[in-house]
Short mmCIF file of C-alpha atoms in Angstrom, two decimals:
data_model
loop_
_atom_site.label_atom_id
_atom_site.label_comp_id
_atom_site.label_asym_id
_atom_site.label_seq_id
_atom_site.Cartn_x
_atom_site.Cartn_y
_atom_site.Cartn_z
CA MET K 1182 0.03 0.28 -0.11
CA ARG K 1183 1.26 3.19 -0.76
CA PRO K 1184 2.61 6.16 2.25
CA LEU K 1185 0.20 8.56 1.00
CA VAL K 1186 -2.84 6.14 1.08
CA LEU K 1187 -1.46 4.76 4.56
CA VAL K 1188 -1.59 8.32 5.92
CA ALA K 1189 -5.06 9.38 4.36
CA LEU K 1190 -6.35 6.08 6.12
CA SER K 1191 -4.81 6.78 9.46
CA LEU K 1192 -6.29 10.26 9.66
CA LEU K 1193 -9.79 9.38 8.86
CA SER K 1194 -9.35 6.63 11.29
CA LEU K 1195 -8.19 9.32 14.07
CA SER K 1196 -11.34 11.63 12.82
CA ALA K 1197 -13.66 8.85 13.13
CA TRP K 1198 -12.10 8.12 16.44
CA ALA K 1199 -12.07 11.84 17.44
CA GLN K 1200 -16.11 12.39 16.73
CA PRO K 1201 -17.85 9.87 18.92
CA PRO K 1202 -20.89 8.70 17.88
CA PRO K 1203 -24.10 10.69 18.87
CA CYS K 1204 -25.11 9.27 22.17
CA ASP K 1205 -28.29 7.69 23.05
CA SER K 1206 -28.90 7.88 26.55
CA GLY K 1207 -28.47 9.53 29.52
CA SER K 1208 -30.50 10.16 33.24
CA VAL K 1209 -32.78 12.21 35.06
CA PHE K 1210 -31.67 12.99 38.27
CA GLU K 1211 -32.64 15.02 41.43
CA ASP K 1212 -30.26 17.78 41.77
CA ARG K 1213 -30.06 18.27 45.42
CA ASN K 1214 -27.13 20.83 45.53
CA GLY K 1215 -28.46 22.88 42.40
CA ASN K 1216 -25.44 22.54 40.39
CA ALA K 1217 -26.82 21.03 37.75
CA ARG K 1218 -24.50 18.24 37.36
CA ARG K 1219 -25.13 14.44 38.64
CA ASP K 1220 -22.98 14.06 42.01
CA HIS K 1221 -22.31 11.22 43.94
CA GLY K 1222 -25.90 10.52 45.88
CA GLU K 1223 -27.73 12.25 43.79
CA PRO K 1224 -30.57 9.76 42.78
CA GLY K 1225 -32.51 9.06 39.47
CA VAL K 1226 -36.08 10.19 39.05
CA LEU K 1227 -38.13 7.13 37.66
CA GLY K 1228 -40.93 8.04 35.35
CA VAL K 1229 -40.06 11.08 33.78
CA ARG K 1230 -40.37 11.23 29.78
CA VAL K 1231 -37.66 12.16 27.52
CA SER K 1232 -38.91 13.07 23.61
CA ASP K 1233 -37.15 14.17 20.45
CA GLY K 1234 -40.26 15.72 19.27
CA VAL K 1235 -41.40 11.99 18.08
CA GLU K 1236 -40.24 9.22 20.09
CA ILE K 1237 -40.98 9.44 24.23
CA VAL K 1238 -39.57 7.14 26.48
CA THR K 1239 -39.88 7.07 30.34
CA SER K 1240 -36.80 6.97 32.78
CA ASP K 1241 -36.16 3.92 34.63
CA ALA K 1242 -35.97 3.72 38.61
CA GLN K 1243 -32.01 5.05 38.47
CA GLY K 1244 -33.26 7.79 35.91
CA ARG K 1245 -31.81 6.03 33.14
CA TYR K 1246 -33.26 6.61 29.77
CA THR K 1247 -32.70 5.51 26.32
CA LEU K 1248 -33.63 7.87 23.00
CA PRO K 1249 -32.42 7.00 19.43
CA ALA K 1250 -30.19 9.22 18.49
CA VAL K 1251 -31.64 10.97 15.25
CA ASP K 1252 -29.43 13.71 13.46
CA GLY K 1253 -31.07 16.98 13.53
CA ARG K 1254 -33.56 16.42 16.11
CA THR K 1255 -33.79 18.14 19.95
CA ALA K 1256 -33.95 15.92 22.81
CA PHE K 1257 -36.09 17.69 25.67
CA VAL K 1258 -37.16 16.22 29.08
CA ILE K 1259 -40.74 16.62 29.74
CA LYS K 1260 -40.96 18.92 32.97
CA PRO K 1261 -42.82 17.11 35.17
CA PRO K 1262 -45.42 18.73 37.66
CA GLY K 1263 -43.54 19.38 41.22
CA TYR K 1264 -39.94 20.04 39.56
CA THR K 1265 -38.23 23.08 38.46
CA LEU K 1266 -35.36 23.19 35.97
CA PRO K 1267 -31.96 24.79 36.32
CA VAL K 1268 -31.44 27.99 34.39
CA ARG K 1269 -29.16 28.42 31.32
CA ALA K 1270 -26.66 31.49 31.11
CA ASN K 1271 -29.35 33.58 28.96
CA GLY K 1272 -32.01 32.81 31.84
CA MET K 1273 -33.83 30.11 29.78
CA PRO K 1274 -34.61 27.08 31.59
CA ASP K 1275 -32.24 24.39 30.61
CA TYR K 1276 -34.58 21.26 29.24
CA TRP K 1277 -32.62 20.15 25.63
CA HIS K 1278 -30.30 19.70 23.45
CA ASN K 1279 -29.63 19.82 19.76
CA LEU K 1280 -28.19 16.93 17.62
CA ARG K 1281 -26.08 18.26 15.05
CA THR K 1282 -23.32 15.93 13.60
CA ALA K 1283 -22.53 17.14 10.00
CA PRO K 1284 -23.22 20.80 9.06
CA GLY K 1285 -26.39 21.76 7.83
CA PRO K 1286 -27.26 24.45 5.05
CA ALA K 1287 -25.31 27.61 4.94
CA LEU K 1288 -27.93 30.40 6.64
CA LYS K 1289 -27.54 34.09 7.33
CA TYR K 1290 -28.17 33.55 11.16
CA GLY K 1291 -26.34 30.32 11.74
CA GLY K 1292 -28.69 27.51 11.97
CA ILE K 1293 -27.77 24.76 14.15
CA PRO K 1294 -23.87 24.94 14.97
CA VAL K 1295 -22.35 21.06 14.44
CA ALA K 1296 -22.31 19.46 18.15
CA VAL K 1297 -22.14 15.73 19.18
CA PRO K 1298 -23.30 16.10 22.98
CA ALA K 1299 -22.36 13.44 25.26
CA CYS K 1300 -25.18 11.81 26.98
CA ARG K 1301 -26.94 14.39 28.08
CA ASP K 1302 -28.34 14.00 32.01
CA PHE K 1303 -30.97 15.93 32.74
CA ALA K 1304 -31.33 17.79 36.40
CA LEU K 1305 -34.59 18.33 38.42
CA ARG K 1306 -35.02 20.14 41.57
CA ARG K 1307 -38.23 19.56 43.78
CA ALA K 1308 -40.33 22.94 43.57
CA THR K 1309 -40.61 24.54 46.93
CA PRO K 1310 -43.75 26.76 47.62
CA SER K 1311 -43.00 30.15 47.01
CA PRO K 1312 -44.44 32.72 49.90
CA ASN K 1313 -45.48 34.62 46.86
CA ARG K 1314 -47.46 31.94 44.80
CA GLN K 1315 -51.25 31.78 44.80
CA ALA K 1316 -53.93 29.00 44.54
CA ALA K 1317 -53.51 29.61 41.14
CA LEU K 1318 -50.60 28.60 38.44
CA SER K 1319 -49.85 32.54 37.36
CA VAL K 1320 -48.78 32.16 33.52
CA LEU K 1321 -47.77 35.21 31.22
CA LEU K 1322 -48.71 34.86 27.82
CA PHE K 1323 -46.91 37.16 25.23
CA ALA K 1324 -47.69 37.40 21.53
CA ASP K 1325 -45.73 38.67 18.99
CA PRO K 1326 -43.12 40.70 20.68
CA GLN K 1327 -41.59 41.40 17.07
CA PRO K 1328 -38.75 43.66 17.50
CA LYS K 1329 -37.27 44.77 14.09
CA SER K 1330 -34.34 46.59 15.59
CA MET K 1331 -32.81 47.54 18.85
CA ALA K 1332 -34.77 50.18 19.48
CA ASP K 1333 -37.64 48.15 19.29
CA VAL K 1334 -36.07 45.91 22.10
CA GLY K 1335 -35.53 48.96 24.06
CA TYR K 1336 -39.36 49.49 23.69
CA TYR K 1337 -40.42 45.98 24.71
CA GLU K 1338 -38.09 45.89 27.78
CA ARG K 1339 -39.36 49.15 29.14
CA ASP K 1340 -43.03 48.76 28.26
CA ILE K 1341 -43.65 45.06 28.67
CA ILE K 1342 -41.23 43.64 30.60
CA ALA K 1343 -41.06 46.79 33.35
CA SER K 1344 -45.05 46.73 33.11
CA ALA K 1345 -45.22 43.05 34.45
CA MET K 1346 -42.23 43.81 36.90
CA GLN K 1347 -44.41 46.41 38.57
CA GLU K 1348 -47.60 44.47 38.26
CA GLY K 1349 -45.52 41.32 40.16
CA ALA K 1350 -43.60 44.12 42.67
CA ILE K 1351 -44.30 43.64 46.28
CA ASP K 1352 -44.64 46.16 49.05
CA MET K 1353 -42.36 45.38 51.48
CA GLY K 1354 -43.95 47.85 54.23
CA HIS K 1355 -40.94 49.94 54.76
CA GLY K 1356 -41.41 53.17 52.95
CA PHE K 1357 -39.38 52.85 49.79
CA GLY K 1358 -42.24 51.49 47.86
CA LYS K 1359 -42.77 48.13 45.67
CA PHE K 1360 -39.70 45.89 44.82
CA HIS K 1361 -39.49 43.40 41.92
CA PHE K 1362 -38.19 40.07 42.96
CA LEU K 1363 -36.99 37.46 40.47
CA GLY K 1364 -39.63 34.93 39.50
CA GLY K 1365 -42.33 37.34 41.59
CA ALA K 1366 -44.05 38.32 38.27
CA ALA K 1367 -45.70 34.79 37.41
CA ASP K 1368 -45.25 31.25 37.74
CA LEU K 1369 -44.41 30.86 34.19
CA GLY K 1370 -44.41 32.55 30.86
CA LEU K 1371 -45.05 31.42 26.86
CA SER K 1372 -44.42 33.61 24.01
CA LEU K 1373 -46.64 32.93 21.06
CA GLY K 1374 -44.54 33.07 18.37
CA ASP K 1375 -42.95 36.41 16.24
CA ILE K 1376 -40.43 36.82 18.85
CA VAL K 1377 -38.23 38.64 16.47
CA HIS K 1378 -39.08 40.41 13.20
CA ASP K 1379 -37.01 38.86 10.95
CA ASP K 1380 -33.68 39.60 12.63
CA LEU K 1381 -32.96 36.41 14.41
CA ALA K 1382 -29.46 38.39 15.63
CA LEU K 1383 -32.35 40.26 18.15
CA TYR K 1384 -32.56 36.70 19.81
CA PRO K 1385 -29.80 37.56 22.67
CA ALA K 1386 -30.68 41.14 23.48
CA LEU K 1387 -34.64 40.15 23.57
CA ASN K 1388 -33.77 36.90 25.58
CA ALA K 1389 -31.83 39.40 28.23
CA ALA K 1390 -34.85 41.67 28.76
CA THR K 1391 -37.00 38.91 29.15
CA ALA K 1392 -34.86 36.88 31.37
CA LYS K 1393 -35.12 40.16 33.91
CA LEU K 1394 -38.64 38.75 34.92
CA GLY K 1395 -36.86 35.74 36.37
CA VAL K 1396 -39.59 33.40 35.38
CA PRO K 1397 -39.33 30.31 33.64
CA TRP K 1398 -40.17 31.03 30.16
CA LEU K 1399 -41.43 29.33 26.79
CA HIS K 1400 -41.52 30.10 23.51
CA VAL K 1401 -43.28 28.96 20.02
CA ALA K 1402 -41.93 29.67 16.61
CA GLY K 1403 -43.92 32.07 14.51
CA ASN K 1404 -43.72 33.14 11.04
CA HIS K 1405 -40.91 35.97 11.44
CA ASP K 1406 -38.98 33.57 13.25
CA LEU K 1407 -38.00 31.60 10.12
CA ASP K 1408 -34.64 31.30 8.31
CA PHE K 1409 -35.95 32.60 5.11
CA ASP K 1410 -33.23 31.43 3.15
CA ALA K 1411 -33.48 28.01 3.89
CA THR K 1412 -35.14 25.80 1.29
CA ARG K 1413 -37.40 23.68 2.69
CA ASP K 1414 -39.74 23.83 5.59
CA GLU K 1415 -37.31 21.17 7.64
CA ASP K 1416 -35.00 23.74 7.72
CA SER K 1417 -36.74 26.69 8.39
CA LEU K 1418 -36.44 27.01 12.18
CA LEU K 1419 -32.69 25.98 12.76
CA THR K 1420 -31.74 29.18 14.16
CA PHE K 1421 -34.58 29.50 16.08
CA ARG K 1422 -33.86 26.26 17.61
CA HIS K 1423 -30.54 27.09 18.70
CA HIS K 1424 -31.72 29.79 20.70
CA TYR K 1425 -34.85 28.26 22.07
CA GLY K 1426 -34.71 24.16 21.52
CA PRO K 1427 -37.93 22.13 20.49
CA ASP K 1428 -40.38 23.34 18.22
CA THR K 1429 -42.39 21.14 19.42
CA PHE K 1430 -42.70 19.84 23.01
CA ALA K 1431 -44.79 19.54 26.45
CA TRP K 1432 -44.44 21.04 29.66
CA GLU K 1433 -45.94 20.03 33.22
CA GLU K 1434 -47.65 21.83 36.01
CA PRO K 1435 -49.78 20.50 38.77
CA GLU K 1436 -52.44 22.74 37.46
CA ALA K 1437 -51.97 22.39 33.51
CA THR K 1438 -50.24 20.84 30.87
CA PHE K 1439 -49.06 22.68 28.11
CA ILE K 1440 -48.08 21.36 24.56
CA VAL K 1441 -46.20 23.98 22.07
CA LEU K 1442 -46.70 23.32 18.53
CA ASP K 1443 -44.92 25.00 15.72
CA ASP K 1444 -47.85 25.53 13.34
CA VAL K 1445 -45.89 27.62 10.64
CA VAL K 1446 -45.71 25.58 7.46
CA TYR K 1447 -43.17 27.38 5.28
CA LEU K 1448 -43.65 27.06 1.84
CA PRO K 1449 -40.25 28.48 0.03
CA GLY K 1450 -41.15 30.11 -3.46
CA PRO K 1451 -44.23 32.24 -4.72
CA SER K 1452 -46.76 34.06 -2.22
CA PRO K 1453 -48.23 32.77 0.02
CA ASP K 1454 -45.03 31.55 1.62
CA MET K 1455 -46.61 30.02 4.94
CA ILE K 1456 -49.82 28.09 6.21
CA GLY K 1457 -50.90 26.89 9.11
CA GLY K 1458 -50.83 23.37 9.92
CA LEU K 1459 -49.07 20.23 11.48
CA ARG K 1460 -46.88 17.51 10.10
CA GLU K 1461 -46.79 13.85 10.22
CA ALA K 1462 -44.15 13.95 13.13
CA GLN K 1463 -46.15 16.32 15.56
CA PHE K 1464 -49.16 13.89 14.81
CA ALA K 1465 -46.69 11.14 15.99
CA PHE K 1466 -45.66 13.14 19.22
CA LEU K 1467 -49.21 13.90 20.33
CA GLU K 1468 -50.60 10.14 19.73
CA ARG K 1469 -47.61 8.72 22.01
CA TYR K 1470 -48.07 11.69 24.55
CA LEU K 1471 -51.49 12.66 24.86
CA PRO K 1472 -52.54 9.04 26.25
CA THR K 1473 -50.65 9.93 29.47
CA VAL K 1474 -51.93 13.34 30.13
CA PRO K 1475 -54.15 13.06 32.99
CA LYS K 1476 -57.55 14.91 32.07
CA GLU K 1477 -58.45 16.44 35.35
CA ARG K 1478 -55.99 18.93 34.35
CA LEU K 1479 -56.18 22.12 31.93
CA LEU K 1480 -54.53 21.15 28.69
CA VAL K 1481 -53.38 24.03 27.13
CA ILE K 1482 -52.11 24.12 23.24
CA GLY K 1483 -49.79 27.01 22.44
CA VAL K 1484 -49.20 27.73 18.91
CA HIS K 1485 -48.60 30.88 16.49
CA VAL K 1486 -51.05 30.70 13.66
CA PRO K 1487 -54.71 30.90 14.67
CA PHE K 1488 -56.44 27.68 14.40
CA PHE K 1489 -59.49 29.66 12.58
CA ASP K 1490 -59.22 31.16 9.38
CA THR K 1491 -57.88 34.82 9.53
CA ALA K 1492 -58.90 35.70 5.91
CA PRO K 1493 -62.41 35.39 4.55
CA ASP K 1494 -61.09 34.37 0.88
CA ARG K 1495 -58.62 31.47 1.76
CA GLU K 1496 -57.87 28.88 4.00
CA THR K 1497 -55.00 30.15 6.44
CA PHE K 1498 -54.92 26.92 8.56
CA ARG K 1499 -55.17 23.47 6.48
CA LYS K 1500 -58.32 22.20 7.62
CA ALA K 1501 -57.55 18.58 7.51
CA ASP K 1502 -54.79 19.01 10.20
CA ARG K 1503 -57.46 21.02 12.36
CA ALA K 1504 -60.05 18.47 12.51
CA ARG K 1505 -57.06 15.79 13.14
CA LEU K 1506 -55.75 17.77 16.00
CA PHE K 1507 -59.63 17.96 17.28
CA ALA K 1508 -60.05 14.49 16.94
CA LEU K 1509 -57.07 14.05 19.73
CA LEU K 1510 -58.18 16.47 21.63
CA ARG K 1511 -61.53 15.22 21.94
CA PRO K 1512 -61.32 13.12 25.08
CA PHE K 1513 -60.29 16.04 27.38
CA PRO K 1514 -62.86 17.78 29.09
CA HIS K 1515 -60.74 20.84 29.97
CA VAL K 1516 -59.09 22.29 26.89
CA LEU K 1517 -57.47 25.73 26.02
CA LEU K 1518 -56.03 26.90 22.87
CA LEU K 1519 -53.84 29.78 22.78
CA SER K 1520 -52.60 31.44 19.47
CA GLY K 1521 -51.19 34.87 18.11
CA HIS K 1522 -50.01 36.34 15.07
CA ALA K 1523 -53.07 38.58 13.93
CA HIS K 1524 -52.01 41.83 15.95
CA THR K 1525 -55.87 41.86 17.27
CA GLN K 1526 -57.53 40.48 20.13
CA ARG K 1527 -60.58 38.05 20.11
CA HIS K 1528 -62.03 34.96 21.60
CA VAL K 1529 -63.10 31.74 19.26
CA PHE K 1530 -65.61 29.03 20.43
CA HIS K 1531 -64.94 26.28 17.85
CA GLY K 1532 -67.84 23.69 17.04
CA ALA K 1533 -68.90 21.69 14.24
CA ALA K 1534 -68.36 24.12 11.48
CA SER K 1535 -64.50 24.04 12.35
CA GLY K 1536 -64.20 20.10 12.99
CA TRP K 1537 -64.62 20.15 16.72
CA HIS K 1538 -67.47 17.65 18.22
CA GLY K 1539 -66.76 17.58 21.43
CA ALA K 1540 -69.50 18.15 24.51
CA ASN K 1541 -68.54 21.83 24.57
CA PRO K 1542 -67.42 24.78 22.34
CA LEU K 1543 -63.57 24.71 22.03
CA HIS K 1544 -62.41 28.13 23.47
CA GLU K 1545 -59.08 29.67 21.60
CA TYR K 1546 -58.11 32.71 22.73
CA ASN K 1547 -56.48 34.90 20.12
CA VAL K 1548 -53.56 36.92 22.36
CA GLY K 1549 -53.07 40.55 21.37
CA ALA K 1550 -49.43 41.57 20.59
CA ALA K 1551 -47.00 42.63 23.03
CA SER K 1552 -45.63 45.03 20.06
CA GLY K 1553 -49.15 46.08 19.62
CA ALA K 1554 -49.30 47.05 15.77
CA PHE K 1555 -45.58 46.56 15.56
CA TRP K 1556 -44.13 49.22 17.79
CA SER K 1557 -46.04 51.82 15.65
CA GLY K 1558 -47.76 55.21 16.16
CA ALA K 1559 -46.64 58.62 18.04
CA LYS K 1560 -45.02 58.39 21.23
CA ASP K 1561 -45.45 59.20 24.79
CA ALA K 1562 -43.67 61.30 27.41
CA ALA K 1563 -41.55 58.77 28.11
CA GLY K 1564 -40.58 57.93 24.43
CA ILE K 1565 -42.53 54.80 23.80
CA PRO K 1566 -44.47 54.49 20.63
CA ASP K 1567 -48.43 54.16 20.92
CA ALA K 1568 -48.87 50.67 19.33
CA ARG K 1569 -52.54 50.51 19.54
CA MET K 1570 -53.54 47.50 17.50
CA SER K 1571 -55.77 48.04 14.25
CA ASP K 1572 -58.93 46.88 16.39
CA GLY K 1573 -58.22 49.48 19.18
CA THR K 1574 -56.77 46.99 21.71
CA PRO K 1575 -53.76 48.58 23.23
CA ASN K 1576 -50.63 46.78 23.29
CA GLY K 1577 -49.81 44.51 26.24
CA TYR K 1578 -49.95 40.82 27.52
CA ALA K 1579 -52.39 38.51 28.89
CA ARG K 1580 -52.39 36.66 32.01
CA LEU K 1581 -53.99 32.96 32.80
CA ARG K 1582 -54.55 31.62 36.07
CA VAL K 1583 -55.31 27.94 35.99
CA GLU K 1584 -57.18 26.52 39.14
CA ALA K 1585 -57.63 22.97 40.03
CA GLY K 1586 -59.78 20.79 38.03
CA GLY K 1587 -59.18 22.33 34.83
CA ARG K 1588 -60.94 26.04 35.47
CA TYR K 1589 -58.75 28.92 34.27
CA ARG K 1590 -59.45 32.86 34.10
CA LEU K 1591 -57.50 35.19 31.24
CA SER K 1592 -57.37 38.84 31.62
CA TRP K 1593 -55.86 41.61 29.34
CA HIS K 1594 -52.96 43.91 30.89
CA PRO K 1595 -52.44 47.13 28.55
CA ALA K 1596 -48.82 48.26 29.03
CA ARG K 1597 -49.49 51.41 29.63
CA LEU K 1598 -52.39 53.17 31.34
CA ASP K 1599 -53.07 56.73 33.02
CA ALA K 1600 -54.51 56.62 36.02
CA SER K 1601 -56.28 59.79 35.36
CA ASP K 1602 -58.09 58.96 32.58
CA ALA K 1603 -60.99 57.30 33.45
CA ALA K 1604 -62.40 56.61 30.20
CA ARG K 1605 -59.51 54.01 29.38
CA THR K 1606 -59.18 51.44 31.73
CA ALA K 1607 -57.51 47.88 31.95
CA ALA K 1608 -60.83 46.52 30.57
CA MET K 1609 -62.21 49.15 28.22
CA SER K 1610 -62.05 52.44 26.34
CA LEU K 1611 -64.98 54.61 25.97
CA HIS K 1612 -65.44 57.41 23.26
CA ALA K 1613 -68.27 59.77 22.71
CA PRO K 1614 -68.90 63.31 21.51
CA LYS K 1615 -67.80 66.17 23.28
CA VAL K 1616 -70.80 67.93 22.93
CA LEU K 1617 -73.97 67.25 21.23
CA ARG K 1618 -76.95 70.11 20.37
CA ARG K 1619 -79.65 69.99 22.94
CA GLY K 1620 -82.65 68.37 20.93
CA ALA K 1621 -81.18 66.92 18.15
CA TYR K 1622 -81.95 63.81 16.64
CA PRO K 1623 -80.29 61.21 19.00
CA ALA K 1624 -77.92 59.60 16.42
CA PHE K 1625 -74.68 60.08 18.11
CA GLY K 1626 -73.43 57.45 20.77
CA VAL K 1627 -70.75 56.49 23.12
CA TYR K 1628 -68.54 53.30 21.97
CA ALA K 1629 -66.88 50.64 24.67
CA ASN K 1630 -64.06 48.96 23.39
CA VAL K 1631 -63.94 46.19 25.93
CA TYR K 1632 -61.00 44.65 25.51
CA MET K 1633 -61.14 40.95 26.43
CA GLY K 1634 -65.24 41.30 24.99
CA ARG K 1635 -66.56 37.90 23.40
CA ASP K 1636 -69.89 37.97 21.08
CA ASP K 1637 -72.26 36.77 24.09
CA SER K 1638 -70.70 39.79 26.52
CA ARG K 1639 -72.99 41.66 28.51
CA VAL K 1640 -72.38 45.35 27.84
CA GLU K 1641 -74.42 48.07 29.58
CA PHE K 1642 -74.57 52.10 30.01
CA ARG K 1643 -76.12 54.80 31.88
CA VAL K 1644 -76.33 58.73 32.29
CA ASP K 1645 -76.01 60.53 35.06
CA GLU K 1646 -76.82 57.74 37.35
CA GLY K 1647 -80.23 56.82 35.15
CA PRO K 1648 -81.35 53.56 34.38
CA TRP K 1649 -78.91 51.17 33.04
CA GLN K 1650 -79.49 50.42 29.18
CA PRO K 1651 -77.83 47.88 27.05
CA MET K 1652 -75.73 48.42 24.20
CA VAL K 1653 -75.40 46.84 20.93
CA ARG K 1654 -72.34 44.91 19.86
CA VAL K 1655 -71.41 46.62 16.49
CA GLU K 1656 -68.32 45.31 13.96
CA ARG K 1657 -66.88 48.34 12.84
CA PRO K 1658 -63.72 50.57 13.10
CA ASP K 1659 -62.79 51.99 16.69
CA PRO K 1660 -63.37 55.42 16.95
CA GLY K 1661 -60.62 56.43 19.31
CA LEU K 1662 -58.16 54.86 16.44
CA LEU K 1663 -60.19 56.81 13.38
CA ALA K 1664 -59.31 60.02 15.12
CA GLU K 1665 -55.58 58.97 15.92
CA ASN K 1666 -55.56 58.33 12.15
CA MET K 1667 -57.04 61.62 11.18
CA ARG K 1668 -54.53 63.25 13.29
CA ASP K 1669 -51.57 61.28 11.18
CA ASP K 1670 -53.59 61.92 7.98
CA GLN K 1671 -53.22 66.37 9.38
CA ALA K 1672 -49.79 66.53 10.60
CA GLU K 1673 -46.92 68.15 8.47
CA ARG K 1674 -44.66 65.91 9.44
CA LEU K 1675 -44.18 62.43 10.81
CA ARG K 1676 -45.66 61.92 13.88
CA GLY K 1677 -43.31 58.73 14.61
CA TYR K 1678 -41.36 55.95 12.61
CA ASP K 1679 -44.33 54.54 11.70
CA ARG K 1680 -47.95 55.86 11.79
CA SER K 1681 -50.54 54.13 13.74
CA PRO K 1682 -52.59 51.31 12.11
CA GLU K 1683 -55.56 51.81 9.71
CA ALA K 1684 -58.84 51.26 11.90
CA GLY K 1685 -60.18 47.76 10.98
CA ARG K 1686 -63.21 46.20 11.73
CA SER K 1687 -63.40 45.38 15.88
CA ARG K 1688 -65.16 42.44 17.24
CA HIS K 1689 -65.27 43.61 20.77
CA LEU K 1690 -66.90 47.48 20.04
CA TRP K 1691 -70.05 47.83 21.86
CA ARG K 1692 -72.26 51.14 20.76
CA GLY K 1693 -75.19 52.91 23.15
CA VAL K 1694 -77.21 56.05 21.81
CA LEU K 1695 -76.43 59.43 23.94
CA PRO K 1696 -79.79 61.04 24.79
CA THR K 1697 -80.43 64.66 23.79
CA ASP K 1698 -83.08 65.99 25.68
CA LEU K 1699 -81.48 66.26 28.65
CA ALA K 1700 -81.02 69.37 30.69
CA LEU K 1701 -78.05 71.87 29.18
CA GLY K 1702 -74.55 71.49 30.34
CA GLU K 1703 -72.45 68.36 31.47
CA HIS K 1704 -73.30 64.99 31.77
CA ARG K 1705 -71.76 61.76 33.18
CA ILE K 1706 -71.35 58.59 31.16
CA GLU K 1707 -71.05 55.60 32.72
CA VAL K 1708 -70.52 51.75 31.18
CA ARG K 1709 -69.91 48.72 32.50
CA ALA K 1710 -69.17 45.16 30.86
CA PHE K 1711 -69.32 41.93 32.69
CA ASP K 1712 -66.39 40.04 32.47
CA ALA K 1713 -66.61 36.11 32.13
CA TRP K 1714 -63.86 35.58 34.63
CA HIS K 1715 -63.56 39.02 36.50
CA GLY K 1716 -67.35 40.30 36.91
CA GLU K 1717 -67.97 43.46 36.57
CA GLN K 1718 -65.53 45.98 34.94
CA ARG K 1719 -66.67 50.13 34.87
CA ALA K 1720 -65.31 53.12 32.71
CA ARG K 1721 -66.38 56.56 33.01
CA THR K 1722 -66.53 59.83 30.59
CA ARG K 1723 -68.88 62.87 29.90
CA TYR K 1724 -70.20 64.70 27.35
CA ARG K 1725 -72.10 68.23 27.10
CA LEU K 1726 -75.27 69.63 25.63
CA ASP K 1727 -75.72 73.10 24.09
CA ASP K 1728 -78.14 75.37 22.88
CA ALA K 1729 -77.39 76.19 19.01
CA LYS K 1730 -78.51 79.21 16.94
CA GLU K 1731 -79.74 78.75 13.22
#
């Protein structure tokens, strides 16, 4: 044999020896000293499931598991109730690792680097009750944070993160005001996709802002989280997965089971470049996992693209996939669907028309955007854009509270509120004319945009402590946003980086006709809305009646 051939074979042999085969086993253990490493005497945890998004295996009495090593997949532990996880350097929970033995496609934002991990041990710590923990599981819901620049990341931090920190702050009673403690804002956080707006290099900065909450945070992939230079759907979330791990996974708490699904099917080529739907591998995961899920808990499904069609003239979520998923969910008595993407807010109750055949309608909450209308609009005194959404909902975040037995409550939290403005509360905003002619035909109304309003919500108004009268739900643009559109139109120069969105149809708007046969002068308007989870909510405004000469 020639010397050069011998050298080449030797180098190949060394290369193969230096590159160990991917590990297909590991353990799940109780991390008693909190160092995220399995030390002598730390026991394994029996019965914990480990998955790669397709296969699911269970740890034995010593905590050991064996999971087939498939290149390109992400292995993760399904966090069991009663345990917490270590935190990575970026503040995210440490429950996954990617397997990449050969270079993937060359992508602008890097994708997943080659990494053949050693056998992965997953650390769990027994959860200790927090002194701030309430009877219900508290979950922060962010949809579409979607910064397109570092300036937008700054808005996200000062507007959304600061608001959540303030809401969760505690007054220690020492006269120095409220203080935020890590983990005090909630027990868990979930971002429902479009973590950034196409610029995936912003992930680290956004993560640093989110980590200030000190809350375990889960991420759904959105259509603006794609590697758009990928040539196939299978490679379109490689960079996302490098930062956030699996795009399909489960997470368990005593009160609820969370399943996160990537439902953005990337279609390279002509428009549209994506559609909502699921893949065979995801159905394989669901078919293996769902039979193990306790039915007394709330089952929460988190996605980005809504399950209902958002365009009147085309299918935006594949009907066959929706019907197949709904059939798998049918045995569960307590299910909540969470979605984002629309940059409006809406409650949808699925029935037979959309493929749901359960005993009760299936509730989908399409969560309003943290970025509102993409961080647009005139800035306030703090330099933060108005960011109102096209349906008139202020930007902000939602909160889900889950109690035992599958019961839950939802609420919307606007990022900024002026405490002196009684017409804009956390629950609604009012719009009414400032002055009307006394005796005029009663054709002008007060409008109430009830942010968490549903089709069957009861909304009433009264004038000057008079009798309560029903308001009528209307589907039309929010008049307050229409007025903002007019201010943008009439401005001689730009009022912000981007103007507020053109007002579109709001599905949670109510109208009441204002009387004009009252005394001259000012009159008080009061509106009350009956929230499905939090009872009566009120807001107030005024109008005036004047006489007019012909």
